[in-house]
Coordinates of C-alpha atoms in Angstrom, one line a residue:
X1 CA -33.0 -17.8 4.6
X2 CA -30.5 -14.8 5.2
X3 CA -28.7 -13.3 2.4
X4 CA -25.3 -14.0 4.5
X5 CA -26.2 -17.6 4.3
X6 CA -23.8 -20.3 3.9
X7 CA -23.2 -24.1 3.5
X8 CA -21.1 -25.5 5.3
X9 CA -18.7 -26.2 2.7
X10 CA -18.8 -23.1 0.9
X11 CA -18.3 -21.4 5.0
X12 CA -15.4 -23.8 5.4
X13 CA -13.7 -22.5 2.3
X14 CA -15.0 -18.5 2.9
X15 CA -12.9 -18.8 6.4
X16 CA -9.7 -20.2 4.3
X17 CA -10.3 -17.6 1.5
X18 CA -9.8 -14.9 4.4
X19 CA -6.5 -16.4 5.4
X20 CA -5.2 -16.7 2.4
X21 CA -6.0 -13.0 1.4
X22 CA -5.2 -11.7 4.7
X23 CA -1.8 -13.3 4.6
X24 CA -0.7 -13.4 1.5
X25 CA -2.2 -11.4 -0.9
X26 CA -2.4 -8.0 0.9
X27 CA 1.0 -8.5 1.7
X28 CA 1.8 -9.5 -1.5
X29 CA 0.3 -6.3 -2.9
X30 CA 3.7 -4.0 -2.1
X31 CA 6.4 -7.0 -3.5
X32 CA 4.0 -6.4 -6.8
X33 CA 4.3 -3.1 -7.2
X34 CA 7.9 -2.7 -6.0
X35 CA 8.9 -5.3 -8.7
X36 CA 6.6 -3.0 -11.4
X37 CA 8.1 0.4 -10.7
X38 CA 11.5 -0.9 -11.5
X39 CA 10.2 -0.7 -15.4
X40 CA 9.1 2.7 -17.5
X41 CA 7.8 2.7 -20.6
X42 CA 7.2 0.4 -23.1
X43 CA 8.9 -2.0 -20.9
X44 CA 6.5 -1.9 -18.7
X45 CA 4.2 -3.9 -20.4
X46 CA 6.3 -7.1 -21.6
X47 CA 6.5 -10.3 -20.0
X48 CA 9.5 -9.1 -17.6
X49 CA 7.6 -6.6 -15.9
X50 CA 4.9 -9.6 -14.8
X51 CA 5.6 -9.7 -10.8
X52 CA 6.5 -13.2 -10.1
X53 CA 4.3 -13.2 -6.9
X54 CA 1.4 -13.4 -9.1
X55 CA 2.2 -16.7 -10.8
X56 CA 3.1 -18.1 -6.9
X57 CA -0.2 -16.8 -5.6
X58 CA -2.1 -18.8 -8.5
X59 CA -0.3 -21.9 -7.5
X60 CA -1.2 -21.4 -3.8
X61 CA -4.8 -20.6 -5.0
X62 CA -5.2 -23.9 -7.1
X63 CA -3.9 -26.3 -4.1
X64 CA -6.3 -24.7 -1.7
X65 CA -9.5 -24.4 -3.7
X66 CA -9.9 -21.2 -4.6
X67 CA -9.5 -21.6 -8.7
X68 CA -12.0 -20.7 -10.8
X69 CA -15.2 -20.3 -8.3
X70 CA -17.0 -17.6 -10.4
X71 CA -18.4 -20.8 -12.8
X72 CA -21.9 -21.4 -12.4
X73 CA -22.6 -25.0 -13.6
X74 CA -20.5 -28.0 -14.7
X75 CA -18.3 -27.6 -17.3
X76 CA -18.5 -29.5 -20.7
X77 CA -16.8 -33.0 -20.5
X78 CA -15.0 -32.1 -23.8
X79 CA -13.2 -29.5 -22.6
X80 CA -13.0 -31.7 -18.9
X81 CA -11.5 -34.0 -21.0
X82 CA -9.2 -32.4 -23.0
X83 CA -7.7 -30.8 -19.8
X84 CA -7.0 -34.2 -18.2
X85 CA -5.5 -35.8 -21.8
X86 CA -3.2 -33.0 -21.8
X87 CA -2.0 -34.5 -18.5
X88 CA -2.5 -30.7 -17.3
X89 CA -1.8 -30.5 -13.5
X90 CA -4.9 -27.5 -13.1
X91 CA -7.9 -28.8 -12.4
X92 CA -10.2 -26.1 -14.1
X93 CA -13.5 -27.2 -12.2
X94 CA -13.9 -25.6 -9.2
X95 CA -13.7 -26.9 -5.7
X96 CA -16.9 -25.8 -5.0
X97 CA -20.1 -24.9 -7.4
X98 CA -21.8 -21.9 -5.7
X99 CA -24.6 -19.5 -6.2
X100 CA -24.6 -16.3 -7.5
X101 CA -25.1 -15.2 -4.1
X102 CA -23.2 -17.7 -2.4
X103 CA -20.2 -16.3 -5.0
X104 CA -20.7 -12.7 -4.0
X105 CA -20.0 -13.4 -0.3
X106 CA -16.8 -15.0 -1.7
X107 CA -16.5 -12.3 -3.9
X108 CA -16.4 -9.4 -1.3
X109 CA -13.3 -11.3 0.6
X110 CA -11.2 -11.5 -3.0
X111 CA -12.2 -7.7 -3.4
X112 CA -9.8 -6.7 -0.1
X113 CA -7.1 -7.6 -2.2
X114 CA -6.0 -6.0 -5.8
X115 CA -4.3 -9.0 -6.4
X116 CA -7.0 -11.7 -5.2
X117 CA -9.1 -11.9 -8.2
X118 CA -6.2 -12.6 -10.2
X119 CA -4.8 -15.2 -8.2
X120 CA -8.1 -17.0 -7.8
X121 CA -8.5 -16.9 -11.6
X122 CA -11.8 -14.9 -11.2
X123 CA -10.6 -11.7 -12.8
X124 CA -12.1 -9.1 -15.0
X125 CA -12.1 -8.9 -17.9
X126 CA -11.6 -12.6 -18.3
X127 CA -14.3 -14.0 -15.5
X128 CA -17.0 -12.4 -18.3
X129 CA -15.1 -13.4 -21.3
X130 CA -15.1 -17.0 -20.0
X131 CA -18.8 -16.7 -19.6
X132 CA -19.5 -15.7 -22.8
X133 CA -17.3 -18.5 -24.0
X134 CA -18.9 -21.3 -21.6
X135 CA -22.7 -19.8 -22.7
X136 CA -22.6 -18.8 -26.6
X137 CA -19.2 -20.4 -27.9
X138 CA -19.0 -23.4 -30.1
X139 CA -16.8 -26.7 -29.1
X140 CA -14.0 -25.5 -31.6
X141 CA -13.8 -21.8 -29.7
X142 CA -14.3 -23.3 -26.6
X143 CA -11.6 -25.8 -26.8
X144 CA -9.5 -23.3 -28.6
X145 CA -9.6 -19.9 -26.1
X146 CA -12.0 -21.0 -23.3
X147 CA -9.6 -23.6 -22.1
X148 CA -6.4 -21.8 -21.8
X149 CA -8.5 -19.2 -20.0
X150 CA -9.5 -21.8 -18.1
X151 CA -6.3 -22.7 -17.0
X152 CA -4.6 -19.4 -16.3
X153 CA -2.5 -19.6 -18.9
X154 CA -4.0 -16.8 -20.7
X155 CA -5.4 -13.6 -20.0
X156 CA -8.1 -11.8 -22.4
X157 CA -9.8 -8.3 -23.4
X158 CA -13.4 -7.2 -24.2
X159 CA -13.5 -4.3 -27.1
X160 CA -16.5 -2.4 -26.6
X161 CA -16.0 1.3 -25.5
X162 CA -15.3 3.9 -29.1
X163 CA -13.1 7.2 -28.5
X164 CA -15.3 9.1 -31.2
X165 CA -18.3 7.9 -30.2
X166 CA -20.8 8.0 -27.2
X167 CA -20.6 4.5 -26.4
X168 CA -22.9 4.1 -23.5
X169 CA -25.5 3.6 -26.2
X170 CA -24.2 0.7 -28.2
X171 CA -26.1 2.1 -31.4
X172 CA -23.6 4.7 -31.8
X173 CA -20.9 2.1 -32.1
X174 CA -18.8 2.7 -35.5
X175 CA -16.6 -0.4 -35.6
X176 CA -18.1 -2.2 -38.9
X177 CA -17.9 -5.9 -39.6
X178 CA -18.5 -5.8 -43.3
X179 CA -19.8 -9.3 -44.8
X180 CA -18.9 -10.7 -47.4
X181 CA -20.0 -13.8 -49.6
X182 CA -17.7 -15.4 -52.5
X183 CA -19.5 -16.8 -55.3
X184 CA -18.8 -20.1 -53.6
X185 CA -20.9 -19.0 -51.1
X186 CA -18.8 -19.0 -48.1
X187 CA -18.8 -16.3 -46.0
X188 CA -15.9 -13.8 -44.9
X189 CA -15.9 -10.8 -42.9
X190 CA -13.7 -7.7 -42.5
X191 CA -13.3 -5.5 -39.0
X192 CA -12.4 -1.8 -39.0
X193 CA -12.7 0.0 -36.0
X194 CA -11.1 1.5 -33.5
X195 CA -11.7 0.6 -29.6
X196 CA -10.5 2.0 -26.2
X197 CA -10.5 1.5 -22.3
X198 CA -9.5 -1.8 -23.5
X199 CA -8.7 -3.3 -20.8
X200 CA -6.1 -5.4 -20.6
X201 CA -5.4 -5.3 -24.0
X202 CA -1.7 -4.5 -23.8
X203 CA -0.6 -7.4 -20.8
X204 CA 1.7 -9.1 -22.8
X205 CA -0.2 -12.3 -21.2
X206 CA -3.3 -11.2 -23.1
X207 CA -3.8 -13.3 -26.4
X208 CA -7.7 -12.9 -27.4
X209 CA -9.8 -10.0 -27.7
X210 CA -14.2 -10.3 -28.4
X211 CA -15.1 -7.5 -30.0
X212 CA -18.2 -5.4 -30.6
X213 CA -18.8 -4.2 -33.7
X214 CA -22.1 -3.5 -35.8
X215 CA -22.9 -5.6 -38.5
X216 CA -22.0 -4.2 -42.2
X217 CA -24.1 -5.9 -45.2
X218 CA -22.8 -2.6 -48.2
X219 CA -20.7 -5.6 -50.1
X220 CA -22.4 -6.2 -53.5
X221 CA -22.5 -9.6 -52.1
X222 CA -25.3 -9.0 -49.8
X223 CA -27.6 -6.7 -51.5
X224 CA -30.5 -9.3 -50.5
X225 CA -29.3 -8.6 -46.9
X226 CA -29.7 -4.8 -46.8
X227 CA -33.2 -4.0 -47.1
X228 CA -33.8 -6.3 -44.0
X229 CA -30.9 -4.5 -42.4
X230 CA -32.5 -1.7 -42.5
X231 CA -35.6 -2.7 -41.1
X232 CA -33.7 -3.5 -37.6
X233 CA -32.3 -1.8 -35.0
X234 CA -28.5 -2.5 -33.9
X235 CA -26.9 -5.3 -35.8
X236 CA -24.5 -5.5 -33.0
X237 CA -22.3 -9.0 -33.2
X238 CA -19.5 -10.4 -31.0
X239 CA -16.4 -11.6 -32.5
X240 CA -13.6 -13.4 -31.5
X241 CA -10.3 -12.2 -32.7
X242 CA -7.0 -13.6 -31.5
X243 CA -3.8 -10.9 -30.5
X244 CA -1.9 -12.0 -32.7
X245 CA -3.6 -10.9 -35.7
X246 CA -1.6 -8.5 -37.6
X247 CA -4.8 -5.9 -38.3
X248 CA -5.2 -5.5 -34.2
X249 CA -2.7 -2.7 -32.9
X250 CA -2.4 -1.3 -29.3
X251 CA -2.2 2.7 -30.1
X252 CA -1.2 3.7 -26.8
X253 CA -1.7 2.7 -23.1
X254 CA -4.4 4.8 -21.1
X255 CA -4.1 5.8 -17.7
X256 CA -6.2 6.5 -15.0
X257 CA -6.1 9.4 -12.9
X258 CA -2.7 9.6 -13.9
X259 CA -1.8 5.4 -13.6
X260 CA -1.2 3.8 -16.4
X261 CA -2.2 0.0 -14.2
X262 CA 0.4 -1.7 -16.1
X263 CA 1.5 -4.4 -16.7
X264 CA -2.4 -4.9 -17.3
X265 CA -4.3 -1.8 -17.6
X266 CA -6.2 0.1 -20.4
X267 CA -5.4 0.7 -24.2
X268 CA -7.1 2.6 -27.3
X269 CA -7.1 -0.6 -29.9
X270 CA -7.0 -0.2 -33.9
X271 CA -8.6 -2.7 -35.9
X272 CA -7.4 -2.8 -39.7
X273 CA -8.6 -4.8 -42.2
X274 CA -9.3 -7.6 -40.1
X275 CA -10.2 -10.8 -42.2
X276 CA -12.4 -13.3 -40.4
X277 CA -15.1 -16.5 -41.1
X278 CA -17.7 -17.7 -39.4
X279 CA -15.7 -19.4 -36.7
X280 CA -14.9 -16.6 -35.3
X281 CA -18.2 -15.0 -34.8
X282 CA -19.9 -15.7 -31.5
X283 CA -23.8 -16.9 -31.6
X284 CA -24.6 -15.7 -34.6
X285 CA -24.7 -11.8 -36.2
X286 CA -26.7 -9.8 -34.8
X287 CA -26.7 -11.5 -31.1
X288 CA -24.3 -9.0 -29.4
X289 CA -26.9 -7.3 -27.8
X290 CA -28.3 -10.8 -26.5
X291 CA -24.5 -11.6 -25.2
X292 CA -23.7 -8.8 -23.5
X293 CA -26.9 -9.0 -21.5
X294 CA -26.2 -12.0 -20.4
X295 CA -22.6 -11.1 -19.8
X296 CA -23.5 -8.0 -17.5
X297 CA -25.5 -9.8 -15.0
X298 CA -23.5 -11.9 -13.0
X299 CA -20.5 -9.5 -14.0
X300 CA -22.1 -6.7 -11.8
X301 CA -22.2 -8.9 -8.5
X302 CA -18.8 -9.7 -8.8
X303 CA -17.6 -5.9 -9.3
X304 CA -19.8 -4.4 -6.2
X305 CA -18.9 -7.2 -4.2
X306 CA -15.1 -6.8 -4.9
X307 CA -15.7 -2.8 -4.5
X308 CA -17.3 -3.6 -0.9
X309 CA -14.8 -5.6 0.6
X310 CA -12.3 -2.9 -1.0
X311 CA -14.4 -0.6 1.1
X312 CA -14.7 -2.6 3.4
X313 CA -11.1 -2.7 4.3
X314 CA -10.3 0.9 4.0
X315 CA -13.0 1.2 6.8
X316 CA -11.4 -1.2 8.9
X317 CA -8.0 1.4 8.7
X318 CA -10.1 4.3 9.1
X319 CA -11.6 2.9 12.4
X320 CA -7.7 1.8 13.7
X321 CA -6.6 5.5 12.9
X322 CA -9.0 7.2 14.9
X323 CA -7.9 5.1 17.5
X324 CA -4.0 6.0 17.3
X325 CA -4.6 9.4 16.5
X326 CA -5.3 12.4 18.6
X327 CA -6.0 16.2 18.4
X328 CA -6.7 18.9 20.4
X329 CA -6.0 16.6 22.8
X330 CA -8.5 13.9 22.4
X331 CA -8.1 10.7 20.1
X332 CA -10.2 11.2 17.0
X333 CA -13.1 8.9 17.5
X334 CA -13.7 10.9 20.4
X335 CA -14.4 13.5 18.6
X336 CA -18.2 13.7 17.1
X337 CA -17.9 14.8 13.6
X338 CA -15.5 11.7 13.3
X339 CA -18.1 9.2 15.2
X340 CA -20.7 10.8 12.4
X341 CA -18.4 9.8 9.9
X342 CA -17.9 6.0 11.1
X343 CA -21.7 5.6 11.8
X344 CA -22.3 7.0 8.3
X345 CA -19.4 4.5 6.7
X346 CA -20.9 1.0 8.6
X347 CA -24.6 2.5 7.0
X348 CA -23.1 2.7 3.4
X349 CA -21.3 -0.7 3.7
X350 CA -24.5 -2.4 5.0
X351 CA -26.7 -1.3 2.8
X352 CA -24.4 -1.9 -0.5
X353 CA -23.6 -5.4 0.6
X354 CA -27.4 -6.1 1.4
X355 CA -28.8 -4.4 -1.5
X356 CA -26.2 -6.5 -4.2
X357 CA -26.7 -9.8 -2.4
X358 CA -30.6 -9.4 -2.7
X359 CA -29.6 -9.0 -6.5
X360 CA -27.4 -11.7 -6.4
X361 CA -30.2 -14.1 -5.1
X362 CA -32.5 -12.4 -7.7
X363 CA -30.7 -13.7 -10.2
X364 CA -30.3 -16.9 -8.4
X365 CA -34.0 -17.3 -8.0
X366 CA -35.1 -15.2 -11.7
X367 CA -32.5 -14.9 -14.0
X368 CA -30.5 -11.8 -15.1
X369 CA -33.6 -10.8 -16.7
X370 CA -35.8 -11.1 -14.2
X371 CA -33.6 -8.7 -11.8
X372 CA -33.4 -6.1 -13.9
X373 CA -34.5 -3.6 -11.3
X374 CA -32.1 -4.8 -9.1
X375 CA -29.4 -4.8 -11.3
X376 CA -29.5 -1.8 -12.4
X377 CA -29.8 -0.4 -8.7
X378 CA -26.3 -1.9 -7.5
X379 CA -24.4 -0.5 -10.4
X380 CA -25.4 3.1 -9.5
X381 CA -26.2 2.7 -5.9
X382 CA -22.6 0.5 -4.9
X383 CA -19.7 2.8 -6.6
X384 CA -21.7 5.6 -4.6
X385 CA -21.8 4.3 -1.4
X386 CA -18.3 2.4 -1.4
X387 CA -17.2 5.5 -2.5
X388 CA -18.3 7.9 0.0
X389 CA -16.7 5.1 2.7
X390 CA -13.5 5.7 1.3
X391 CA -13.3 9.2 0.8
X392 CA -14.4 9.8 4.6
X393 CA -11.0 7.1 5.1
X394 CA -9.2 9.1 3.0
X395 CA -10.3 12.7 5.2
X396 CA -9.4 11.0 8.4
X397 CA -6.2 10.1 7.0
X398 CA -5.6 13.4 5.9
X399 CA -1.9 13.9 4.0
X400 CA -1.6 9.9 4.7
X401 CA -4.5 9.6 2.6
X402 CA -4.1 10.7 -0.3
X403 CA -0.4 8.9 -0.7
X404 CA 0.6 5.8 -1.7
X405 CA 1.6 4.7 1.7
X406 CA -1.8 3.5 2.0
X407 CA -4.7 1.5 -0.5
X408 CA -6.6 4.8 0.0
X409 CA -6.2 6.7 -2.7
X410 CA -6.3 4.0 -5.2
X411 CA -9.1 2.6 -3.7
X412 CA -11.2 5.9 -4.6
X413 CA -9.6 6.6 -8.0
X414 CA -11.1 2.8 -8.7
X415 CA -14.2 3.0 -6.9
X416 CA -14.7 6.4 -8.8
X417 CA -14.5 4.9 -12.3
X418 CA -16.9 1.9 -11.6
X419 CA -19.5 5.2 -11.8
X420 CA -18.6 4.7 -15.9
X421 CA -16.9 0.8 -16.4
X422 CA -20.3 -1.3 -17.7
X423 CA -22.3 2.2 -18.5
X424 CA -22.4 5.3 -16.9
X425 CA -24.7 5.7 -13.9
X426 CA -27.1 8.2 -15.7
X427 CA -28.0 5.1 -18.5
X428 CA -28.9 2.6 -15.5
X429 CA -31.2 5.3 -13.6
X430 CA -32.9 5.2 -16.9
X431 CA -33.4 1.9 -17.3
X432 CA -34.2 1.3 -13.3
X433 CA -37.0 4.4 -13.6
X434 CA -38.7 2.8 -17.0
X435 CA -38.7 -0.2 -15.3
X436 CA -40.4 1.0 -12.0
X437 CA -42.8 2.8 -14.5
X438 CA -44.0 0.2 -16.1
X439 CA -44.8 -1.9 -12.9
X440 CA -46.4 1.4 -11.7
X441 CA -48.9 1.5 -14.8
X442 CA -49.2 -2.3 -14.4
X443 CA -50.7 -1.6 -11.2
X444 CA -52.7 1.4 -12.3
X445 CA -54.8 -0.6 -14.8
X446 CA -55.4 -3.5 -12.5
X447 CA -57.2 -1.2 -10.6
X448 CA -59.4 -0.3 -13.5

């Protein structure tokens, strides 16, 4: 079967997708930020600043089918349930379920659009949140922040990455969640930390955070605990904590390359003497690890798919301006440096998009775990080649380029960062060359 392989359902609805990006979220994109720019500062990031194209988009995207595709499998009648006795007007089940694979094809067309995702309700941060959520969470969490995410009427951040710390190994992490048991014997915790590149922490539409942190067993309480402690490695546990907590503080809003991305963006986080229970911790301590794995996987298909129909795109304007332009009197793509350039570009988009849906069909076929390799390869091997599409847009735009006349620029500054979101490409070639050395020795003493 090919990897561009589709039912025809899941074709029917790809070919509607297109229209509906094509038409109305591209265009959409300059009403967004012209209704953005007309707020600085802090006001930036309240519920004014919120374009109201997003919201119309989402209602578009819920009549025609487009809500909610990134779920894998059937959702939980209770939560089925309790969006139909709430006489809710979404329908949170997809039109469609799809494969991972099946997803990414969708997922490249959302990816031509910086407002797609969102209006499709298949987002980051939240598309992983609700994963986590749908996988690990108990009924009570479920019902209480996977359903609003669910519906859209929410938005969510994921706390991971530490300013004083090198996060891309999770030991290092320093936010503590210090247990503690009462003589009753229930149990309590308290998270201090401190957390940035959170993103979306400071949309004023964002109302839960999860939160990685490393388990903390110093309390008195759990002297039995600390001997074990100390005889594993990480400790690292996911919790739940809603926005609204007093402890949980947005220092500051971070900005990329100069672009703050409001009104959703990045923030450094403080967490202060945060008192939670056992309802808010997900899977169990300890499991954080185990939930970000499983987070990851699927995550990674959806972000080098998006980044090469974003490439995608600027390709498709590169190829028009070499047609409009001329110098030295001869259009550009008459010109062989620039045909080099476009022959090089449709190479680099081929190979990403092949190379992540073999992934994707990996994991269809494996599991995350069992397409490790592969995984790891489309994280380092997609921002790369994306990348180099765009910035050979960008040269044959020239001055154009690098303005904001066009999705150029931005398109690189975003592509460029993927090279750190979910690990930096350096802790991925690791993992990718253990991995190929371990089949290697596998092989080795077969032949023995």
């Amino acid at each position: 079967m090919s990897l561009h392989a589709l039912s025809p359902t899941a074709s029917a609805l790809k070919t509607k997708l297109e229209s509906f990006v094509n038409t109305r979220c591209i265009p959409a994109e300059k009403i967004y930020d012209e209704h953005i720019s007309k707020f600085a500062g802090g006001d930036r990031w309240t519920a004014a600043a919120v374009p109201p194209i997003i919201d119309e988009l989402k209602k578009e995207a819920q009549q025609l089918g487009f809500w909610n595709l990134f779920l894998p499998h059937q959702l939980p009648n209770h939560l089925v349930s309790s969006n139909n006795t709430n006489n809710n007007s979404i329908k949170i089940s997809p039109s469609i379920y799809l494969s991972n694979r099946e997803y990414g094809i969708l997922c490249e067309v959302m990816g031509r659009s910086s407002l797609a995702p969102e209006a499709c309700n298949c987002s980051a941060p939240d598309t992983g949140n609700m994963e986590v959520l749908l996988k690990h969470g108990t009924k009570e969490q479920q019902a209480q922040y996977l359903l609003p995410l669910l519906q859209g009427n929410i938005r969510s951040t994921f706390l991971m990455t530490e300013p004083d710390v090198a996060s891309s190994d999770a030991r290092n992490l320093e936010t503590k969640l210090t247990k503690i048991v009462g003589s009753d014997g229930r149990v309590r915790y308290v998270l201090n930390g401190k957390k940035w590149w959170s993103t979306g922490a400071m949309d004023p539409r964002c109302k839960v955070a999860l939160v990685v942190c490393k388990m903390d067993y110093s309390h008195p309480s759990c002297a039995a605990e600390q001997h074990t402690a100390k005889q594993q490695r990480g400790h690292q546990t996911i919790v739940i904590v809603p926005m609204s907590h007093p402890g949980i503080k947005c220092v500051r809003a971070l900005t990329v390359f100069g672009s703050d991305d409001a009104p959703h963006g990045h923030a450094e986080v403080s967490l202060n003497n945060i008192e939670l229970d056992e309802t808010n911790v997900i899977l169990g301590e300890g499991r954080g690890f185990e939930i970000a794995q499983s987070r990851l996987g699927p995550g990674r298909i959806h972000h080098c798919m998006r980044a090469i129909g974003l490439a995608a795109r600027c390709y498709e304007l590169m190829l028009e301006r070499t047609m409009q332009r001329q110098t030295f009197g001869k259009f550009l793509h008459e010109h062989g440096s620039c045909r080099e350039m476009i022959a090089d570009s449709r190479s680099d988009l081929e190979a990403a998009r092949l190379l992540t849906l073999a992934c994707a069909d990996d994991i269809d076929q494996l599991g995350a775990k069992g397409a490790r390799d592969k995984i790891a390869m489309i994280k380092v091997a997609v921002p790369e080649y994306t990348s180099r599409v765009v910035d050979r847009a960008v040269q044959i735009f020239g001055g154009a380029g690098v303005s904001s006349d066009f999705p150029l620029a931005r398109a690189l500054v975003g592509l460029r960062t993927l090279r750190i979101a979910d690990g930096p490409d350096a802790v991925h070639k690791v993992t990718l060359a253990k991995l190929e050395l371990r089949k290697a020795k596998k092989r080795m003493q077969s032949k023995i």
